[in-house]
XYZ file of N, CA and C in Angstrom:
738
model
N 8.293 11.983 -3.440
C 7.931 10.361 -2.238
C 7.545 9.433 -3.736
N 7.739 8.555 -3.320
C 7.026 6.814 -4.442
C 6.632 6.324 -2.909
N 5.489 5.742 -3.437
C 4.387 4.677 -2.475
C 4.485 3.380 -2.876
N 4.070 2.668 -2.029
C 3.718 1.230 -2.231
C 2.339 1.229 -1.023
N 0.785 0.744 -1.357
C -0.015 0.593 -0.991
C -0.998 -0.064 -1.138
N -2.219 -0.454 -1.083
C -2.444 -1.247 -1.197
C -4.031 -1.915 0.331
N -5.041 -2.436 -0.228
C -5.193 -2.777 0.612
C -4.909 -3.928 2.433
N -5.187 -3.508 3.703
C -4.536 -4.553 4.139
C -3.724 -6.223 3.959
N -2.612 -6.057 4.185
C -2.915 -8.435 3.618
C -3.032 -8.415 2.417
N -2.538 -7.244 1.244
C -2.421 -7.290 -0.049
C -1.267 -7.921 -0.145
N -0.276 -8.449 0.209
C 1.325 -8.668 0.112
C 2.008 -7.269 -0.609
N 1.497 -6.113 0.074
C 3.078 -4.501 0.363
C 3.901 -5.166 0.926
N 3.811 -6.049 1.507
C 5.070 -5.574 3.237
C 5.740 -7.048 1.726
N 5.380 -8.383 1.394
C 6.570 -9.047 0.229
C 7.146 -8.005 -0.229
N 6.168 -7.577 -1.126
C 6.828 -6.594 -2.149
C 7.363 -5.493 -1.853
N 7.672 -4.645 -0.951
C 8.215 -4.097 -0.401
C 9.312 -4.542 0.557
N 9.677 -5.872 1.048
C 10.264 -5.988 1.542
C 11.206 -6.089 0.523
N 10.598 -6.949 -0.665
C 12.469 -7.988 -2.045
C 12.321 -5.622 -2.767
N 11.940 -5.196 -2.396
C 12.546 -3.960 -2.762
C 13.348 -3.351 -2.023
N 13.052 -3.970 -0.938
C 14.842 -3.400 0.325
C 15.658 -4.509 0.032
N 15.220 -5.386 -0.122
C 17.233 -5.926 -0.561
C 17.526 -5.576 -1.960
N 16.673 -5.052 -2.701
C 17.032 -5.384 -3.633
C 18.300 -4.240 -3.497
N 18.698 -3.185 -2.335
C 19.151 -1.931 -2.268
C 19.241 -1.430 -3.376
N 18.721 -1.030 -4.444
C 18.709 0.098 -5.515
C 17.401 1.170 -4.913
N 17.295 0.615 -4.313
C 15.524 1.395 -3.706
C 16.035 2.040 -1.971
N 16.030 3.192 -2.285
C 16.489 4.321 -1.065
C 14.534 4.277 0.104
N 14.362 4.067 1.320
C 13.071 2.866 1.586
C 13.557 3.710 3.450
N 15.136 4.374 3.747
C 15.553 4.402 5.261
C 15.980 3.141 5.878
N 16.794 3.307 6.952
C 16.972 2.419 7.933
C 16.224 1.209 8.436
N 16.478 -0.220 7.487
C 15.968 -0.826 9.369
C 15.183 -0.635 10.247
N 16.194 0.251 10.813
C 15.650 0.072 12.446
C 14.441 1.432 12.126
N 14.511 1.848 11.442
C 12.986 2.512 11.803
C 11.782 2.699 11.198
N 11.970 0.545 10.693
C 10.814 0.400 9.842
C 9.953 -0.676 11.517
N 8.510 -0.985 11.031
C 7.856 -1.632 11.662
C 8.844 -3.525 11.424
N 8.591 -3.615 12.639
C 9.993 -4.924 12.925
C 8.503 -6.354 12.122
N 9.554 -7.432 12.361
C 8.347 -8.582 11.999
C 7.443 -8.757 13.244
N 6.156 -10.452 12.830
C 5.146 -9.813 13.649
C 4.783 -11.665 12.929
N 4.871 -11.931 14.075
C 3.993 -13.624 13.940
C 3.300 -13.493 12.339
N 2.301 -12.546 12.326
C 1.388 -12.385 11.207
C 1.921 -11.698 10.436
N 3.392 -12.043 10.148
C 3.870 -10.529 8.682
C 5.331 -11.018 9.393
N 5.849 -12.729 9.647
C 7.165 -12.865 10.290
C 8.640 -12.076 9.077
N 8.547 -12.132 8.673
C 9.524 -11.296 7.606
C 10.071 -9.554 7.585
N 8.690 -9.047 8.532
C 8.732 -7.547 8.666
C 7.918 -6.774 7.362
N 7.355 -5.398 8.220
C 6.055 -5.431 7.632
C 6.231 -3.846 6.283
N 8.287 -3.637 6.756
C 8.743 -2.232 6.589
C 7.961 -1.116 5.840
N 7.446 -0.915 7.049
C 6.302 0.587 7.123
C 7.102 1.695 8.030
N 7.795 2.660 7.102
C 8.429 3.492 8.117
C 7.482 3.574 8.862
N 7.962 4.231 10.249
C 7.588 4.828 11.472
C 7.110 6.456 10.894
N 7.124 7.113 10.854
C 7.529 7.793 10.929
C 5.796 8.252 9.875
N 6.021 7.651 9.075
C 5.418 8.019 7.788
C 3.694 7.144 8.631
N 4.308 5.856 9.236
C 3.072 5.395 9.539
C 2.447 6.158 10.733
N 3.062 6.907 10.927
C 2.721 7.786 12.470
C 2.226 8.655 11.432
N 2.092 9.648 10.836
C 2.271 11.303 10.062
C 0.152 10.428 10.065
N 0.573 9.241 8.849
C -0.969 8.703 8.276
C -2.321 8.695 9.046
N -1.571 8.146 10.958
C -2.843 7.646 11.640
C -2.490 8.956 11.849
N -2.090 9.303 12.134
C -2.769 11.541 13.238
C -3.478 12.245 11.825
N -3.569 11.783 10.439
C -4.344 12.632 9.495
C -5.486 11.727 9.974
N -5.868 10.144 9.699
C -6.723 9.237 10.518
C -7.890 9.863 11.205
N -7.265 10.358 12.685
C -7.103 10.745 14.247
C -7.485 11.799 13.473
N -7.563 13.175 12.750
C -8.000 14.530 12.467
C -9.012 13.758 11.990
N -9.387 13.120 11.331
C -10.278 12.578 10.253
C -11.242 12.001 11.725
N -11.702 11.445 12.725
C -11.767 11.088 13.891
C -12.055 9.503 13.055
N -10.482 8.886 12.972
C -11.618 7.243 12.124
C -9.986 7.495 12.203
N -9.723 6.400 12.126
C -8.698 4.717 12.657
C -8.075 4.287 10.959
N -7.331 3.136 11.126
C -7.120 2.271 9.455
C -8.162 1.513 9.580
N -9.188 1.243 10.542
C -9.807 0.149 10.135
C -11.389 0.806 10.653
N -11.788 2.467 10.641
C -13.195 2.456 10.180
C -12.910 4.091 9.746
N -14.364 4.742 9.031
C -13.885 6.007 8.593
C -14.781 6.306 8.962
N -15.361 7.508 10.161
C -15.843 7.956 10.942
C -17.084 9.275 10.163
N -16.022 10.115 8.945
C -16.375 10.688 7.894
C -16.307 10.763 6.754
N -17.660 11.232 5.487
C -17.823 10.736 4.569
C -16.926 11.264 3.357
N -15.424 11.785 4.352
C -14.066 12.450 3.562
C -13.306 12.584 4.242
N -12.520 12.086 4.082
C -11.064 12.047 4.507
C -9.948 13.054 4.521
N -10.157 14.406 4.515
C -9.615 15.785 4.356
C -9.160 16.491 4.779
N -9.674 16.451 6.233
C -8.527 17.158 7.210
C -7.409 16.958 7.773
N -7.116 18.496 7.146
C -5.503 18.350 8.209
C -4.333 18.318 9.333
N -3.814 17.511 9.920
C -3.728 17.710 11.279
C -2.337 18.535 11.318
N -2.663 19.053 12.929
C -1.210 20.326 13.048
C -0.414 19.896 13.212
N 0.342 20.885 12.437
C 2.001 20.999 12.136
C 2.335 19.302 11.015
N 0.542 19.479 10.130
C 1.172 18.163 9.168
C 2.723 19.116 8.075
N 2.734 20.113 7.734
C 3.552 20.440 6.315
C 4.573 20.491 6.927
N 5.106 20.440 8.493
C 6.125 20.858 8.904
C 6.735 19.250 9.052
N 6.251 18.009 9.526
C 6.280 17.309 9.548
C 6.685 16.691 8.421
N 6.052 16.693 7.205
C 6.067 16.763 5.903
C 7.817 17.111 5.387
N 7.600 18.450 5.484
C 8.472 18.680 5.537
C 10.468 18.168 6.251
N 10.028 17.911 7.447
C 11.426 16.993 7.986
C 11.518 15.651 7.758
N 11.064 15.326 7.151
C 10.530 13.878 6.107
C 11.861 14.243 5.114
N 11.231 14.954 4.240
C 11.923 15.542 3.082
C 13.292 15.340 3.334
N 13.923 16.373 4.531
C 15.126 16.763 4.548
C 16.310 15.328 5.514
N 14.903 14.776 6.063
C 15.670 13.656 6.748
C 15.757 12.550 5.379
N 15.677 12.070 4.188
C 14.878 11.130 3.472
C 15.718 11.487 2.178
N 15.268 12.159 1.555
C 14.935 12.891 0.230
C 13.641 12.792 -0.726
N 13.741 13.756 -1.517
C 13.119 12.821 -2.164
C 12.174 11.814 -2.668
N 13.468 10.658 -3.147
C 12.867 9.781 -3.664
C 13.020 8.926 -2.895
N 12.830 8.698 -1.809
C 12.544 8.099 -0.522
C 11.245 7.754 -1.013
N 10.680 5.963 -0.620
C 9.906 4.594 -1.279
C 9.982 4.267 0.506
N 8.004 4.837 0.573
C 7.388 3.801 1.712
C 6.540 3.480 1.628
N 6.450 2.792 2.403
C 5.030 1.468 1.955
C 4.169 1.301 3.414
N 3.003 2.240 3.303
C 1.634 1.650 3.657
C 0.718 1.965 3.099
N -0.498 1.020 4.326
C -1.557 0.516 3.462
C -2.337 2.274 3.612
N -2.383 3.166 4.443
C -2.978 3.332 4.626
C -3.698 4.665 3.944
N -2.089 4.739 2.346
C -2.380 5.748 1.865
C -3.608 5.687 0.592
N -3.905 4.436 1.196
C -4.887 3.805 0.121
C -6.158 5.311 0.504
N -6.115 5.496 2.340
C -7.408 6.955 2.419
C -6.412 7.711 2.864
N -5.426 8.189 2.702
C -5.065 9.095 3.385
C -4.152 10.170 2.008
N -4.469 9.749 1.543
C -3.471 10.132 -0.102
C -4.224 11.616 -0.740
N -5.596 11.508 -0.289
C -5.500 13.008 0.003
C -5.403 14.340 -0.072
N -5.066 14.136 1.298
C -4.769 14.541 2.201
C -3.332 15.412 1.706
N -2.340 14.099 1.214
C -1.063 14.228 1.172
C -1.335 15.006 -0.029
N -2.033 15.347 -0.897
C -1.779 16.192 -2.209
C -2.663 17.334 -1.917
N -3.638 17.380 -1.237
C -4.213 19.223 -0.483
C -2.941 19.909 -0.478
N -2.437 19.456 0.195
C -0.971 20.265 0.852
C 0.271 20.150 -0.040
N 0.646 18.811 -0.670
C 2.027 19.210 -1.209
C 1.419 18.288 -2.694
N 0.887 18.969 -3.887
C 0.269 18.447 -4.940
C 0.968 18.114 -5.646
N 3.026 18.018 -5.402
C 3.778 16.862 -6.566
C 4.552 16.191 -5.531
N 4.426 16.070 -3.940
C 5.147 15.565 -3.642
C 5.102 14.064 -3.307
N 3.312 13.466 -3.545
C 3.856 11.939 -4.241
C 4.067 11.503 -5.635
N 5.383 11.020 -6.469
C 5.295 11.219 -7.406
C 5.542 9.853 -8.509
N 4.557 9.165 -7.558
C 4.719 8.243 -7.834
C 4.132 6.497 -7.141
N 3.260 5.702 -7.895
C 2.363 4.922 -6.581
C 2.548 3.260 -7.665
N 2.667 2.141 -6.679
C 2.877 0.604 -6.249
C 2.396 0.266 -6.209
N 0.809 -0.070 -6.335
C -0.465 -1.014 -5.814
C -0.211 -2.164 -6.466
N -0.597 -2.253 -4.677
C -0.440 -4.445 -4.724
C -2.233 -4.558 -4.588
N -2.525 -5.887 -5.330
C -4.414 -6.020 -5.627
C -3.770 -7.345 -5.475
N -5.294 -8.180 -4.435
C -5.034 -9.473 -3.694
C -6.025 -9.184 -3.438
N -7.312 -10.425 -4.178
C -8.244 -11.050 -4.275
C -9.129 -10.468 -2.866
N -10.444 -9.468 -2.774
C -11.142 -9.650 -1.395
C -10.835 -10.191 -0.280
N -11.604 -11.603 -0.362
C -12.122 -12.713 0.171
C -10.414 -12.887 0.926
N -9.172 -13.025 0.534
C -7.934 -13.740 1.095
C -7.786 -12.605 2.076
N -7.893 -11.357 1.556
C -7.555 -10.119 3.129
C -8.404 -10.104 3.743
N -10.049 -10.468 3.191
C -11.010 -10.539 4.122
C -10.062 -11.088 5.225
N -10.003 -12.405 4.652
C -9.984 -13.976 6.218
C -8.607 -13.301 6.693
N -7.421 -13.426 5.788
C -6.453 -12.786 6.407
C -6.388 -11.555 7.455
N -7.201 -10.639 7.421
C -7.631 -9.628 8.748
C -8.583 -10.698 9.812
N -9.502 -11.418 9.043
C -10.234 -11.894 10.949
C -8.711 -12.445 11.474
N -8.356 -13.281 10.484
C -7.061 -14.897 11.659
C -5.615 -13.148 12.437
N -5.675 -11.985 11.189
C -5.154 -11.513 12.419
C -5.666 -10.258 13.911
N -6.662 -10.308 12.690
C -7.687 -8.960 13.744
C -8.790 -9.238 13.926
N -9.367 -10.228 13.950
C -11.048 -10.598 14.093
C -12.018 -9.670 13.711
N -11.001 -9.008 12.725
C -12.212 -8.690 11.663
C -12.992 -9.344 11.273
N -14.764 -8.991 11.916
C -15.473 -10.695 10.944
C -15.601 -10.282 8.873
N -16.189 -10.809 8.375
C -15.947 -10.746 6.851
C -16.772 -9.104 6.614
N -17.430 -8.815 7.546
C -18.729 -8.016 6.808
C -18.282 -6.682 7.010
N -17.434 -6.509 8.182
C -16.367 -5.278 7.592
C -15.431 -5.201 7.561
N -14.479 -6.346 7.044
C -14.011 -6.415 5.854
C -13.870 -6.494 4.528
N -15.334 -6.722 4.671
C -15.723 -6.308 2.636
C -15.621 -4.810 2.602
N -16.452 -4.190 3.578
C -16.497 -2.893 3.993
C -15.770 -2.329 3.683
N -14.243 -1.911 4.089
C -13.106 -1.332 4.679
C -12.382 -1.806 3.293
N -12.524 -3.273 2.360
C -11.358 -3.112 1.346
C -12.420 -2.109 0.538
N -13.480 -2.117 0.547
C -14.260 -1.321 -0.623
C -13.859 0.054 -0.201
N -13.798 0.586 1.035
C -13.356 2.043 1.870
C -11.904 2.261 0.683
N -11.172 1.607 1.072
C -9.145 2.155 0.596
C -9.458 1.670 -1.007
N -10.085 0.656 -1.289
C -10.199 0.301 -3.172
C -10.640 1.775 -3.941
N -11.768 2.142 -3.523
C -12.322 3.047 -4.205
C -12.057 4.598 -3.721
N -11.571 4.971 -2.586
C -10.795 5.878 -2.039
C -9.220 6.237 -3.289
N -8.569 5.135 -3.231
C -7.558 4.797 -3.691
C -7.677 5.340 -5.266
N -8.388 4.755 -5.554
C -8.724 5.000 -7.057
C -9.049 6.227 -8.204
N -9.864 7.339 -6.269
C -9.696 8.324 -6.892
C -8.735 8.103 -6.213
N -8.275 9.358 -5.146
C -6.797 9.731 -4.738
C -5.747 9.477 -6.082
N -5.471 8.992 -6.603
C -4.362 8.162 -7.197
C -4.690 9.448 -8.770
N -6.713 9.369 -8.889
C -6.628 10.059 -10.254
C -7.703 12.133 -10.363
N -7.556 11.883 -8.662
C -8.717 13.397 -8.920
C -7.707 14.676 -9.299
N -8.632 15.750 -9.414
C -8.135 17.064 -9.819
C -8.368 18.047 -8.684
N -8.521 18.533 -8.746
C -7.580 20.353 -7.238
C -7.378 21.054 -8.240
N -8.188 22.515 -8.064
C -8.268 23.796 -8.695
C -8.718 24.061 -10.422
N -8.840 22.665 -10.906
C -8.799 22.766 -12.438
C -7.412 22.463 -13.235
N -6.384 21.719 -12.382
C -4.775 21.267 -12.417
C -5.420 19.413 -12.668
N -4.840 18.698 -12.665
C -4.982 17.887 -12.703
C -2.986 16.721 -11.829
N -3.847 16.319 -10.774
C -3.136 16.061 -9.880
C -1.987 14.424 -9.785
N -3.239 13.256 -10.707
C -3.210 12.547 -10.912
C -1.771 11.684 -11.202
N -1.326 10.535 -9.515
C -0.068 10.339 -10.498
C 0.061 8.528 -10.893
N 0.944 8.815 -11.404
C 1.042 7.632 -12.580
C 1.780 6.445 -10.967
N 0.501 5.202 -11.697
C 0.218 3.845 -11.240
C 0.628 2.565 -11.185
N 1.184 2.445 -10.854
C 1.496 0.847 -11.241
C 0.940 -0.329 -10.536
N 0.077 -1.204 -11.264
C -1.186 -1.914 -10.513
C -0.508 -3.152 -10.640
N 0.265 -3.881 -9.411
C 0.548 -5.135 -9.619
C -0.006 -6.160 -8.930
N -0.524 -7.388 -9.874
C -1.316 -8.456 -9.229
C -0.391 -9.456 -8.559
N -1.075 -9.480 -7.573
C 0.123 -10.541 -5.627
C -0.311 -12.187 -6.711
N -0.259 -12.054 -7.464
C -0.372 -13.756 -7.715
C 0.477 -13.305 -8.199
N 0.543 -13.388 -9.234
C 1.590 -12.998 -10.542
C 2.152 -13.115 -9.762
N 3.595 -11.828 -8.967
C 3.909 -11.419 -8.964
C 5.069 -12.902 -7.649
N 3.980 -13.826 -7.311
C 4.012 -14.166 -6.024
C 4.570 -16.497 -7.302
N 3.855 -15.899 -8.408
C 4.884 -16.712 -9.496
C 5.846 -16.443 -10.082
N 5.778 -15.671 -10.506
C 7.195 -14.654 -10.595
C 7.780 -13.360 -10.175
N 8.669 -13.585 -9.384
C 9.023 -13.143 -8.563
C 10.383 -11.401 -9.531
N 10.810 -12.784 -10.417
C 12.261 -11.619 -11.072
C 10.911 -11.046 -11.264
N 10.523 -11.469 -12.466
C 10.577 -10.315 -13.903
C 9.177 -9.646 -13.023
N 8.391 -10.108 -12.051
C 7.569 -8.931 -11.053
C 8.316 -7.451 -10.581
N 9.765 -7.778 -10.338
C 10.417 -7.046 -9.418
C 11.349 -5.987 -10.786
N 11.209 -6.928 -11.320
C 12.521 -6.432 -12.739
C 11.740 -4.831 -13.104
N 10.023 -5.395 -12.956
C 8.281 -4.230 -14.185
C 9.004 -3.281 -13.288
N 8.573 -3.621 -11.506
C 8.521 -2.088 -10.697
C 9.611 -1.324 -10.254
N 10.829 -2.426 -10.360
C 11.872 -1.640 -10.528
C 12.189 -0.468 -11.690
N 11.677 -1.215 -12.860
C 11.664 -0.600 -14.036
C 10.748 1.156 -13.900
N 9.643 0.264 -12.986
C 8.071 1.624 -13.049
C 8.945 2.838 -11.735
N 9.671 2.421 -11.225
C 10.277 3.724 -10.132
C 11.669 4.364 -10.780
N 12.433 3.826 -12.168
C 13.064 4.704 -12.305
C 14.265 3.867 -12.098
N 14.756 2.103 -12.039
C 15.895 1.861 -11.830
C 16.173 0.566 -12.507
N 16.883 0.995 -13.426
C 17.779 0.177 -14.624
C 18.475 -1.074 -14.155
N 20.184 -0.295 -13.613
C 20.797 -0.903 -12.733
C 21.174 -1.426 -11.543
N 20.769 -3.106 -11.410
C 20.521 -3.630 -10.370
C 21.568 -4.686 -9.536
N 22.404 -4.678 -8.902
C 23.137 -5.623 -8.146
C 22.803 -7.483 -8.319
N 22.716 -7.844 -9.226
C 21.985 -9.593 -9.677
C 22.266 -10.151 -8.223
N 23.335 -9.333 -7.787
C 23.420 -11.000 -6.033
C 22.161 -10.352 -5.184
N 22.110 -8.997 -4.938
C 21.248 -8.079 -4.372
C 19.476 -8.260 -4.677
N 19.595 -8.938 -6.411
C 17.860 -9.194 -7.559
C 18.028 -10.634 -6.504
N 18.846 -11.226 -6.868
C 18.149 -12.933 -6.435
C 18.634 -13.092 -4.675
N 19.004 -12.416 -3.960
C 18.322 -12.663 -2.334
C 16.764 -11.890 -2.484
N 16.122 -10.528 -3.467
C 15.518 -10.331 -3.363
C 14.345 -11.279 -3.899
N 14.247 -11.728 -4.673
C 13.350 -12.953 -5.452
C 13.485 -14.081 -4.285
N 14.124 -13.984 -3.575
C 13.465 -15.457 -2.151
C 12.525 -15.078 -0.957
N 12.178 -13.490 -1.370
C 11.671 -13.197 0.160
C 9.986 -13.146 -0.182
N 9.665 -13.453 -1.457
C 8.345 -13.934 -1.217
C 8.770 -15.268 -1.845
N 7.942 -15.637 -0.889
C 6.851 -17.236 -0.551
C 5.946 -17.746 -0.664
N 6.180 -18.630 -1.089
C 4.275 -18.894 -1.685
C 3.441 -19.684 0.013
N 4.559 -20.835 0.959
C 4.525 -20.531 1.558
C 3.313 -19.482 3.175
N 3.860 -18.658 3.093
C 3.348 -17.537 3.666
C 1.931 -16.790 3.643
N 1.448 -17.820 2.137
C 0.466 -16.612 1.025
C -1.160 -18.016 2.463
N -0.596 -17.611 3.815
C -2.216 -18.782 4.025
C -3.882 -19.177 4.345
N -3.856 -17.970 3.187
C -5.892 -17.783 3.092
C -5.843 -18.364 2.033
N -6.877 -18.339 1.513
C -7.446 -19.003 -0.022
C -9.002 -17.791 0.297
N -9.319 -17.553 0.406
C -10.299 -17.185 0.358
C -11.875 -18.013 0.755
N -11.956 -19.244 0.052
C -12.965 -20.114 -0.131
C -13.734 -20.192 0.735
N -13.479 -20.093 2.361
C -14.716 -20.144 2.872
C -15.469 -19.689 2.927
N -15.386 -18.802 2.333
C -17.092 -17.393 2.295
C -16.558 -16.736 1.350
N -18.098 -16.283 0.540
C -18.417 -15.401 -0.637
C -18.377 -14.177 -0.734
N -17.952 -13.684 -1.913
C -17.155 -11.833 -2.347
C -18.788 -11.391 -2.097
N -18.917 -10.382 -2.010
C -20.746 -9.857 -2.324
C -20.781 -9.571 -3.286
N -21.484 -9.189 -4.649
C -21.504 -8.855 -5.921
C -20.626 -7.845 -6.458
N -21.262 -7.052 -4.999
C -20.441 -5.529 -5.159
C -19.475 -5.540 -5.013
N -18.030 -6.058 -4.383
C -16.924 -6.261 -3.958
C -16.247 -7.116 -5.001
N -17.142 -7.851 -5.322
C -16.601 -8.438 -7.155
C -15.876 -8.333 -7.876
N -17.321 -6.927 -8.989
C -17.827 -5.914 -9.257
C -16.517 -5.549 -9.441
N -15.836 -4.662 -8.594
C -15.534 -3.851 -8.339
C -14.165 -3.974 -7.987
N -13.323 -5.777 -8.209
C -12.462 -6.083 -7.981
C -12.230 -6.431 -9.133
N -12.880 -6.740 -10.108
C -12.600 -7.070 -11.534
C -12.420 -5.450 -12.509
N -13.066 -4.649 -12.091
C -12.327 -3.808 -12.083
C -10.570 -2.951 -12.019
N -10.769 -3.074 -11.070
C -9.533 -2.465 -10.769
C -8.232 -3.998 -11.308
N -8.631 -5.035 -11.599
C -7.989 -6.280 -11.645
C -7.274 -5.718 -12.924
N -7.495 -5.716 -14.047
C -8.032 -5.141 -15.399
C -7.297 -3.568 -15.035
N -6.717 -3.095 -13.966
C -5.239 -2.261 -14.103
C -4.302 -2.360 -14.068
N -3.718 -3.944 -13.442
C -2.664 -4.531 -13.227
C -1.906 -4.776 -14.879
N -2.966 -5.356 -15.509
C -2.930 -5.876 -17.023
C -1.646 -4.830 -17.709
N -0.815 -5.517 -18.879
C -0.133 -5.028 -18.629
C -0.316 -3.644 -20.220
N 0.066 -3.156 -20.293
C -1.009 -2.265 -21.713
C 0.297 -1.948 -22.719
N -0.386 -1.991 -23.927
C 0.084 -2.408 -24.937
C 0.503 -1.379 -26.097
């Protein structure tokens, strides 16, 4: 399984939707996804089976998508392995799914199925923009929003590169700068598709996919608030990961 993740309001829905429209990436039927909402008018492109399972992981750790109640998200929900096997049977190993919750639940997935998640596309957007977008959608105050961003980002970096039982369990990841993607969607899409192993793309489908990103839907600039120094430093560190390796 390949995952698309990143903090909430980072642009993961836009990129997942564009990949879905290429018709080259197996993401399951659109009827099985969370649909459009005023805050995401083109759709979330989140598979309900996966979202429900990630929510179950968080509940098993007395947490939710916005609140971490344990020092470490590591408790495994009942029947987790059975449900994952059902998902595998239903969609196959090359299934691609999008969910911001993977940032904080990926460690549990890896603890049960070491090699089930094979690749990760990580979307990065300036923290202040994400925080103000969360404030608009959910009424979450900036202080809590920045704390959530730090939790998601630090856990994701750790979960992508962690080792278990002396064995390297790192997951290959492509970090995508959302601003760059909006500026050059075709180049961004082709880069992601290449990373996922897709080289033959129908030209008409690719053009349709490139119409998915629209700058008009990027409502927040983040200029209304100041990003704490600790958050800015962490953002600068991970932003370096979006630069193409020479």
